[in-house]
């Protein structure tokens, strides 16, 4: 364990409703994943391929209106993958 919650760990915890490393367990219905304010204006590259989402989930990013539009968080697939695979069977 490294003391940080990765994007993948947070989504896996939301999907499974179980703790994953430092990520707390998700809820049975409706989860949220948020980014630390220090990531505003940053790029998150999903270098390990797409992220599977199997539970209803809201991804919260730092508010660009409260800061500035240049502080948007961008999620990319490094040009090699789609970003998310959403499986609605469990919703």
mmCIF file of N, CA and C in Angstrom:
data_model
loop_
_atom_site.group_PDB
_atom_site.id
_atom_site.type_symbol
_atom_site.label_atom_id
_atom_site.label_comp_id
_atom_site.label_asym_id
_atom_site.label_seq_id
_atom_site.Cartn_x
_atom_site.Cartn_y
_atom_site.Cartn_z
ATOM 1 N N UNK A 1 0.847 -1.181 0.000
ATOM 2 C CA UNK A 1 0.000 0.000 0.000
ATOM 3 C C UNK A 1 0.889 1.239 0.000
ATOM 4 N N UNK A 2 0.438 2.244 -0.751
ATOM 5 C CA UNK A 2 1.282 3.413 -0.936
ATOM 6 C C UNK A 2 0.739 4.685 -0.288
ATOM 7 N N UNK A 3 -0.411 4.599 0.384
ATOM 8 C CA UNK A 3 -0.981 5.775 1.029
ATOM 9 C C UNK A 3 -1.852 6.624 0.120
ATOM 10 N N UNK A 4 -1.974 6.233 -1.153
ATOM 11 C CA UNK A 4 -2.777 6.982 -2.117
ATOM 12 C C UNK A 4 -3.856 6.074 -2.690
ATOM 13 N N UNK A 5 -4.942 6.677 -3.129
ATOM 14 C CA UNK A 5 -6.001 5.937 -3.802
ATOM 15 C C UNK A 5 -5.914 6.272 -5.284
ATOM 16 N N UNK A 6 -5.692 5.259 -6.107
ATOM 17 C CA UNK A 6 -5.634 5.500 -7.545
ATOM 18 C C UNK A 6 -7.053 5.563 -8.109
ATOM 19 N N UNK A 7 -7.155 6.109 -9.303
ATOM 20 C CA UNK A 7 -8.437 6.182 -10.001
ATOM 21 C C UNK A 7 -9.019 4.772 -10.166
ATOM 22 N N UNK A 8 -8.177 3.833 -10.573
ATOM 23 C CA UNK A 8 -8.635 2.447 -10.759
ATOM 24 C C UNK A 8 -9.077 1.812 -9.449
ATOM 25 N N UNK A 9 -8.338 2.044 -8.362
ATOM 26 C CA UNK A 9 -8.724 1.493 -7.055
ATOM 27 C C UNK A 9 -10.076 2.047 -6.623
ATOM 28 N N UNK A 10 -10.278 3.346 -6.795
ATOM 29 C CA UNK A 10 -11.538 3.972 -6.397
ATOM 30 C C UNK A 10 -12.709 3.402 -7.193
ATOM 31 N N UNK A 11 -12.528 3.221 -8.490
ATOM 32 C CA UNK A 11 -13.612 2.679 -9.311
ATOM 33 C C UNK A 11 -13.852 1.207 -8.993
ATOM 34 N N UNK A 12 -12.784 0.446 -8.746
ATOM 35 C CA UNK A 12 -12.964 -0.957 -8.371
ATOM 36 C C UNK A 12 -13.717 -1.067 -7.046
ATOM 37 N N UNK A 13 -13.404 -0.207 -6.083
ATOM 38 C CA UNK A 13 -14.117 -0.210 -4.801
ATOM 39 C C UNK A 13 -15.588 0.152 -5.001
ATOM 40 N N UNK A 14 -15.853 1.101 -5.898
ATOM 41 C CA UNK A 14 -17.240 1.471 -6.202
ATOM 42 C C UNK A 14 -17.972 0.318 -6.880
ATOM 43 N N UNK A 15 -17.299 -0.361 -7.800
ATOM 44 C CA UNK A 15 -17.911 -1.481 -8.523
ATOM 45 C C UNK A 15 -18.245 -2.650 -7.600
ATOM 46 N N UNK A 16 -17.332 -2.954 -6.674
ATOM 47 C CA UNK A 16 -17.463 -4.170 -5.866
ATOM 48 C C UNK A 16 -18.081 -3.940 -4.497
ATOM 49 N N UNK A 17 -18.236 -2.677 -4.109
ATOM 50 C CA UNK A 17 -18.726 -2.333 -2.768
ATOM 51 C C UNK A 17 -17.839 -2.939 -1.682
ATOM 52 N N UNK A 18 -16.561 -3.055 -1.972
ATOM 53 C CA UNK A 18 -15.573 -3.575 -1.029
ATOM 54 C C UNK A 18 -14.336 -2.682 -1.080
ATOM 55 N N UNK A 19 -13.634 -2.564 0.040
ATOM 56 C CA UNK A 19 -12.409 -1.764 0.084
ATOM 57 C C UNK A 19 -11.362 -2.366 -0.846
ATOM 58 N N UNK A 20 -10.611 -1.497 -1.510
ATOM 59 C CA UNK A 20 -9.508 -1.911 -2.380
ATOM 60 C C UNK A 20 -8.296 -1.082 -1.974
ATOM 61 N N UNK A 21 -7.322 -1.739 -1.340
ATOM 62 C CA UNK A 21 -6.159 -1.040 -0.788
ATOM 63 C C UNK A 21 -6.654 0.118 0.071
ATOM 64 N N UNK A 22 -6.278 1.360 -0.236
ATOM 65 C CA UNK A 22 -6.696 2.508 0.579
ATOM 66 C C UNK A 22 -8.076 3.048 0.206
ATOM 67 N N UNK A 23 -8.668 2.566 -0.854
ATOM 68 C CA UNK A 23 -9.996 3.030 -1.280
ATOM 69 C C UNK A 23 -11.065 2.392 -0.403
ATOM 70 N N UNK A 24 -11.925 3.218 0.165
ATOM 71 C CA UNK A 24 -12.996 2.695 0.998
ATOM 72 C C UNK A 24 -14.056 2.009 0.142
ATOM 73 N N UNK A 25 -14.788 1.107 0.753
ATOM 74 C CA UNK A 25 -15.821 0.357 0.045
ATOM 75 C C UNK A 25 -16.875 1.287 -0.524
ATOM 76 N N UNK A 26 -17.360 0.943 -1.705
ATOM 77 C CA UNK A 26 -18.434 1.697 -2.321
ATOM 78 C C UNK A 26 -19.761 1.384 -1.664
ATOM 79 N N UNK A 27 -20.788 2.080 -2.092
ATOM 80 C CA UNK A 27 -22.146 1.885 -1.591
ATOM 81 C C UNK A 27 -22.908 0.959 -2.529
ATOM 82 N N UNK A 28 -23.955 0.336 -2.021
ATOM 83 C CA UNK A 28 -24.750 -0.570 -2.846
ATOM 84 C C UNK A 28 -25.434 0.169 -3.998
ATOM 85 N N UNK A 29 -25.752 1.434 -3.796
ATOM 86 C CA UNK A 29 -26.445 2.183 -4.840
ATOM 87 C C UNK A 29 -25.930 3.610 -4.889
ATOM 88 N N UNK A 30 -25.174 3.927 -5.907
ATOM 89 C CA UNK A 30 -24.695 5.290 -6.109
ATOM 90 C C UNK A 30 -23.375 5.589 -5.438
ATOM 91 N N UNK A 31 -22.335 5.712 -6.214
ATOM 92 C CA UNK A 31 -21.004 6.030 -5.705
ATOM 93 C C UNK A 31 -20.472 7.262 -6.410
ATOM 94 N N UNK A 32 -19.485 7.877 -5.780
ATOM 95 C CA UNK A 32 -18.804 9.016 -6.382
ATOM 96 C C UNK A 32 -17.307 8.849 -6.246
ATOM 97 N N UNK A 33 -16.593 9.227 -7.279
ATOM 98 C CA UNK A 33 -15.135 9.235 -7.291
ATOM 99 C C UNK A 33 -14.718 10.661 -7.570
ATOM 100 N N UNK A 34 -13.827 11.194 -6.764
ATOM 101 C CA UNK A 34 -13.396 12.572 -6.953
ATOM 102 C C UNK A 34 -11.892 12.675 -7.073
ATOM 103 N N UNK A 35 -11.457 13.782 -7.620
ATOM 104 C CA UNK A 35 -10.033 14.053 -7.782
ATOM 105 C C UNK A 35 -9.597 15.085 -6.756
ATOM 106 N N UNK A 36 -8.393 14.951 -6.271
ATOM 107 C CA UNK A 36 -7.800 15.926 -5.377
ATOM 108 C C UNK A 36 -7.672 17.256 -6.120
ATOM 109 N N UNK A 37 -7.902 18.360 -5.419
ATOM 110 C CA UNK A 37 -7.814 19.689 -6.037
ATOM 111 C C UNK A 37 -6.450 19.941 -6.673
ATOM 112 N N UNK A 38 -5.399 19.294 -6.169
ATOM 113 C CA UNK A 38 -4.062 19.528 -6.718
ATOM 114 C C UNK A 38 -3.925 18.992 -8.141
ATOM 115 N N UNK A 39 -4.858 18.152 -8.580
ATOM 116 C CA UNK A 39 -4.810 17.616 -9.936
ATOM 117 C C UNK A 39 -5.447 18.538 -10.962
ATOM 118 N N UNK A 40 -6.024 19.641 -10.515
ATOM 119 C CA UNK A 40 -6.663 20.528 -11.481
ATOM 120 C C UNK A 40 -5.643 21.002 -12.500
ATOM 121 N N UNK A 41 -6.071 21.017 -13.741
ATOM 122 C CA UNK A 41 -5.180 21.399 -14.825
ATOM 123 C C UNK A 41 -4.277 20.269 -15.269
ATOM 124 N N UNK A 42 -4.541 19.068 -14.767
ATOM 125 C CA UNK A 42 -3.668 17.945 -15.079
ATOM 126 C C UNK A 42 -4.257 16.978 -16.076
ATOM 127 N N UNK A 43 -3.432 16.038 -16.480
ATOM 128 C CA UNK A 43 -3.823 14.985 -17.416
ATOM 129 C C UNK A 43 -3.694 13.647 -16.702
ATOM 130 N N UNK A 44 -4.740 12.855 -16.745
ATOM 131 C CA UNK A 44 -4.717 11.505 -16.210
ATOM 132 C C UNK A 44 -4.722 10.566 -17.402
ATOM 133 N N UNK A 45 -3.609 9.890 -17.635
ATOM 134 C CA UNK A 45 -3.501 8.952 -18.755
ATOM 135 C C UNK A 45 -3.792 7.543 -18.262
ATOM 136 N N UNK A 46 -4.731 6.873 -18.881
ATOM 137 C CA UNK A 46 -5.077 5.498 -18.535
ATOM 138 C C UNK A 46 -4.181 4.567 -19.351
ATOM 139 N N UNK A 47 -2.961 4.377 -18.894
ATOM 140 C CA UNK A 47 -1.973 3.616 -19.659
ATOM 141 C C UNK A 47 -2.199 2.109 -19.580
ATOM 142 N N UNK A 48 -3.027 1.647 -18.654
ATOM 143 C CA UNK A 48 -3.299 0.217 -18.532
ATOM 144 C C UNK A 48 -4.585 -0.185 -19.245
ATOM 145 N N UNK A 49 -5.075 0.661 -20.124
ATOM 146 C CA UNK A 49 -6.288 0.348 -20.867
ATOM 147 C C UNK A 49 -7.532 0.901 -20.203
ATOM 148 N N UNK A 50 -8.652 0.586 -20.808
ATOM 149 C CA UNK A 50 -9.931 1.133 -20.371
ATOM 150 C C UNK A 50 -10.260 0.733 -18.933
ATOM 151 N N UNK A 51 -11.132 1.525 -18.320
ATOM 152 C CA UNK A 51 -11.600 1.282 -16.963
ATOM 153 C C UNK A 51 -13.019 0.743 -17.057
ATOM 154 N N UNK A 52 -13.267 -0.384 -16.420
ATOM 155 C CA UNK A 52 -14.590 -1.004 -16.413
ATOM 156 C C UNK A 52 -15.423 -0.415 -15.286
ATOM 157 N N UNK A 53 -16.611 0.049 -15.627
ATOM 158 C CA UNK A 53 -17.562 0.563 -14.643
ATOM 159 C C UNK A 53 -18.783 -0.334 -14.677
ATOM 160 N N UNK A 54 -19.105 -0.932 -13.512
ATOM 161 C CA UNK A 54 -20.229 -1.869 -13.440
ATOM 162 C C UNK A 54 -21.288 -1.446 -12.429
ATOM 163 N N UNK A 55 -21.141 -0.269 -11.851
ATOM 164 C CA UNK A 55 -22.088 0.219 -10.859
ATOM 165 C C UNK A 55 -22.334 1.694 -11.162
ATOM 166 N N UNK A 56 -23.504 2.218 -10.728
ATOM 167 C CA UNK A 56 -23.761 3.624 -11.008
ATOM 168 C C UNK A 56 -22.729 4.484 -10.279
ATOM 169 N N UNK A 57 -22.166 5.431 -11.017
ATOM 170 C CA UNK A 57 -21.000 6.155 -10.546
ATOM 171 C C UNK A 57 -20.989 7.582 -11.093
ATOM 172 N N UNK A 58 -20.618 8.526 -10.247
ATOM 173 C CA UNK A 58 -20.406 9.906 -10.649
ATOM 174 C C UNK A 58 -18.924 10.197 -10.480
ATOM 175 N N UNK A 59 -18.294 10.737 -11.516
ATOM 176 C CA UNK A 59 -16.887 11.126 -11.446
ATOM 177 C C UNK A 59 -16.849 12.639 -11.283
ATOM 178 N N UNK A 60 -16.353 13.081 -10.132
ATOM 179 C CA UNK A 60 -16.290 14.506 -9.811
ATOM 180 C C UNK A 60 -14.882 15.025 -10.054
ATOM 181 N N UNK A 61 -14.781 16.151 -10.713
ATOM 182 C CA UNK A 61 -13.490 16.792 -10.959
ATOM 183 C C UNK A 61 -13.505 18.170 -10.303
ATOM 184 N N UNK A 62 -12.330 18.757 -10.029
ATOM 185 C CA UNK A 62 -12.322 20.114 -9.464
ATOM 186 C C UNK A 62 -13.140 21.054 -10.326
ATOM 187 N N UNK A 63 -13.871 21.934 -9.688
ATOM 188 C CA UNK A 63 -14.786 22.846 -10.370
ATOM 189 C C UNK A 63 -14.012 23.888 -11.181
ATOM 190 N N UNK A 64 -14.043 23.801 -12.529
ATOM 191 C CA UNK A 64 -13.286 24.765 -13.336
ATOM 192 C C UNK A 64 -13.855 26.166 -13.272
ATOM 193 N N UNK A 65 -15.134 26.306 -12.946
ATOM 194 C CA UNK A 65 -15.730 27.635 -12.864
ATOM 195 C C UNK A 65 -15.234 28.356 -11.611
ATOM 196 N N UNK A 66 -15.044 27.593 -10.530
ATOM 197 C CA UNK A 66 -14.547 28.205 -9.299
ATOM 198 C C UNK A 66 -13.080 28.586 -9.421
ATOM 199 N N UNK A 67 -12.348 27.907 -10.272
ATOM 200 C CA UNK A 67 -10.920 28.207 -10.433
ATOM 201 C C UNK A 67 -10.726 28.929 -11.755
ATOM 202 N N UNK A 68 -10.599 28.191 -12.824
ATOM 203 C CA UNK A 68 -10.582 28.759 -14.174
ATOM 204 C C UNK A 68 -10.687 27.610 -15.154
ATOM 205 N N UNK A 69 -11.166 27.860 -16.375
ATOM 206 C CA UNK A 69 -11.300 26.759 -17.342
ATOM 207 C C UNK A 69 -9.990 26.032 -17.624
ATOM 208 N N UNK A 70 -8.866 26.698 -17.419
ATOM 209 C CA UNK A 70 -7.580 26.040 -17.677
ATOM 210 C C UNK A 70 -7.247 25.000 -16.616
ATOM 211 N N UNK A 71 -8.056 24.909 -15.556
ATOM 212 C CA UNK A 71 -7.803 23.943 -14.490
ATOM 213 C C UNK A 71 -8.570 22.642 -14.685
ATOM 214 N N UNK A 72 -9.167 22.442 -15.847
ATOM 215 C CA UNK A 72 -9.879 21.193 -16.116
ATOM 216 C C UNK A 72 -8.949 20.004 -15.968
ATOM 217 N N UNK A 73 -9.494 18.898 -15.498
ATOM 218 C CA UNK A 73 -8.768 17.633 -15.489
ATOM 219 C C UNK A 73 -9.128 16.907 -16.777
ATOM 220 N N UNK A 74 -8.133 16.428 -17.497
ATOM 221 C CA UNK A 74 -8.348 15.703 -18.736
ATOM 222 C C UNK A 74 -7.999 14.241 -18.511
ATOM 223 N N UNK A 75 -8.881 13.353 -18.950
ATOM 224 C CA UNK A 75 -8.621 11.920 -18.870
ATOM 225 C C UNK A 75 -8.378 11.438 -20.284
ATOM 226 N N UNK A 76 -7.239 10.797 -20.496
ATOM 227 C CA UNK A 76 -6.881 10.330 -21.824
ATOM 228 C C UNK A 76 -6.523 8.854 -21.837
ATOM 229 N N UNK A 77 -6.586 8.267 -23.013
ATOM 230 C CA UNK A 77 -6.244 6.865 -23.191
ATOM 231 C C UNK A 77 -4.923 6.669 -23.905
ATOM 232 N N UNK A 78 -4.125 7.728 -23.953
ATOM 233 C CA UNK A 78 -2.815 7.677 -24.595
ATOM 234 C C UNK A 78 -2.927 7.269 -26.068
ATOM 235 N N UNK A 79 -4.083 7.533 -26.667
ATOM 236 C CA UNK A 79 -4.289 7.222 -28.069
ATOM 237 C C UNK A 79 -4.353 5.737 -28.387
ATOM 238 N N UNK A 80 -4.427 4.883 -27.350
ATOM 239 C CA UNK A 80 -4.397 3.446 -27.591
ATOM 240 C C UNK A 80 -5.651 2.722 -27.122
ATOM 241 N N UNK A 81 -6.533 3.400 -26.429
ATOM 242 C CA UNK A 81 -7.666 2.701 -25.831
ATOM 243 C C UNK A 81 -8.836 3.654 -25.648
ATOM 244 N N UNK A 82 -10.034 3.083 -25.636
ATOM 245 C CA UNK A 82 -11.149 3.901 -25.190
ATOM 246 C C UNK A 82 -10.965 4.085 -23.686
ATOM 247 N N UNK A 83 -11.668 5.025 -23.103
ATOM 248 C CA UNK A 83 -11.449 5.348 -21.696
ATOM 249 C C UNK A 83 -12.228 4.446 -20.750
ATOM 250 N N UNK A 84 -13.500 4.263 -21.041
ATOM 251 C CA UNK A 84 -14.352 3.521 -20.130
ATOM 252 C C UNK A 84 -15.160 2.471 -20.873
ATOM 253 N N UNK A 85 -15.344 1.337 -20.211
ATOM 254 C CA UNK A 85 -16.312 0.353 -20.661
ATOM 255 C C UNK A 85 -17.385 0.335 -19.581
ATOM 256 N N UNK A 86 -18.607 0.648 -19.946
ATOM 257 C CA UNK A 86 -19.678 0.741 -18.964
ATOM 258 C C UNK A 86 -20.630 -0.421 -19.183
ATOM 259 N N UNK A 87 -20.699 -1.273 -18.162
ATOM 260 C CA UNK A 87 -21.558 -2.453 -18.187
ATOM 261 C C UNK A 87 -22.772 -2.144 -17.313
ATOM 262 N N UNK A 88 -23.904 -1.892 -17.925
ATOM 263 C CA UNK A 88 -25.097 -1.462 -17.187
ATOM 264 C C UNK A 88 -25.904 -2.617 -16.612
ATOM 265 N N UNK A 89 -25.482 -3.844 -16.799
ATOM 266 C CA UNK A 89 -26.244 -4.987 -16.295
ATOM 267 C C UNK A 89 -26.416 -4.947 -14.788
ATOM 268 N N UNK A 90 -25.452 -4.401 -14.060
ATOM 269 C CA UNK A 90 -25.528 -4.352 -12.597
ATOM 270 C C UNK A 90 -26.190 -3.112 -12.033
ATOM 271 N N UNK A 91 -26.671 -2.207 -12.884
ATOM 272 C CA UNK A 91 -27.256 -0.965 -12.380
ATOM 273 C C UNK A 91 -28.657 -1.196 -11.892
#
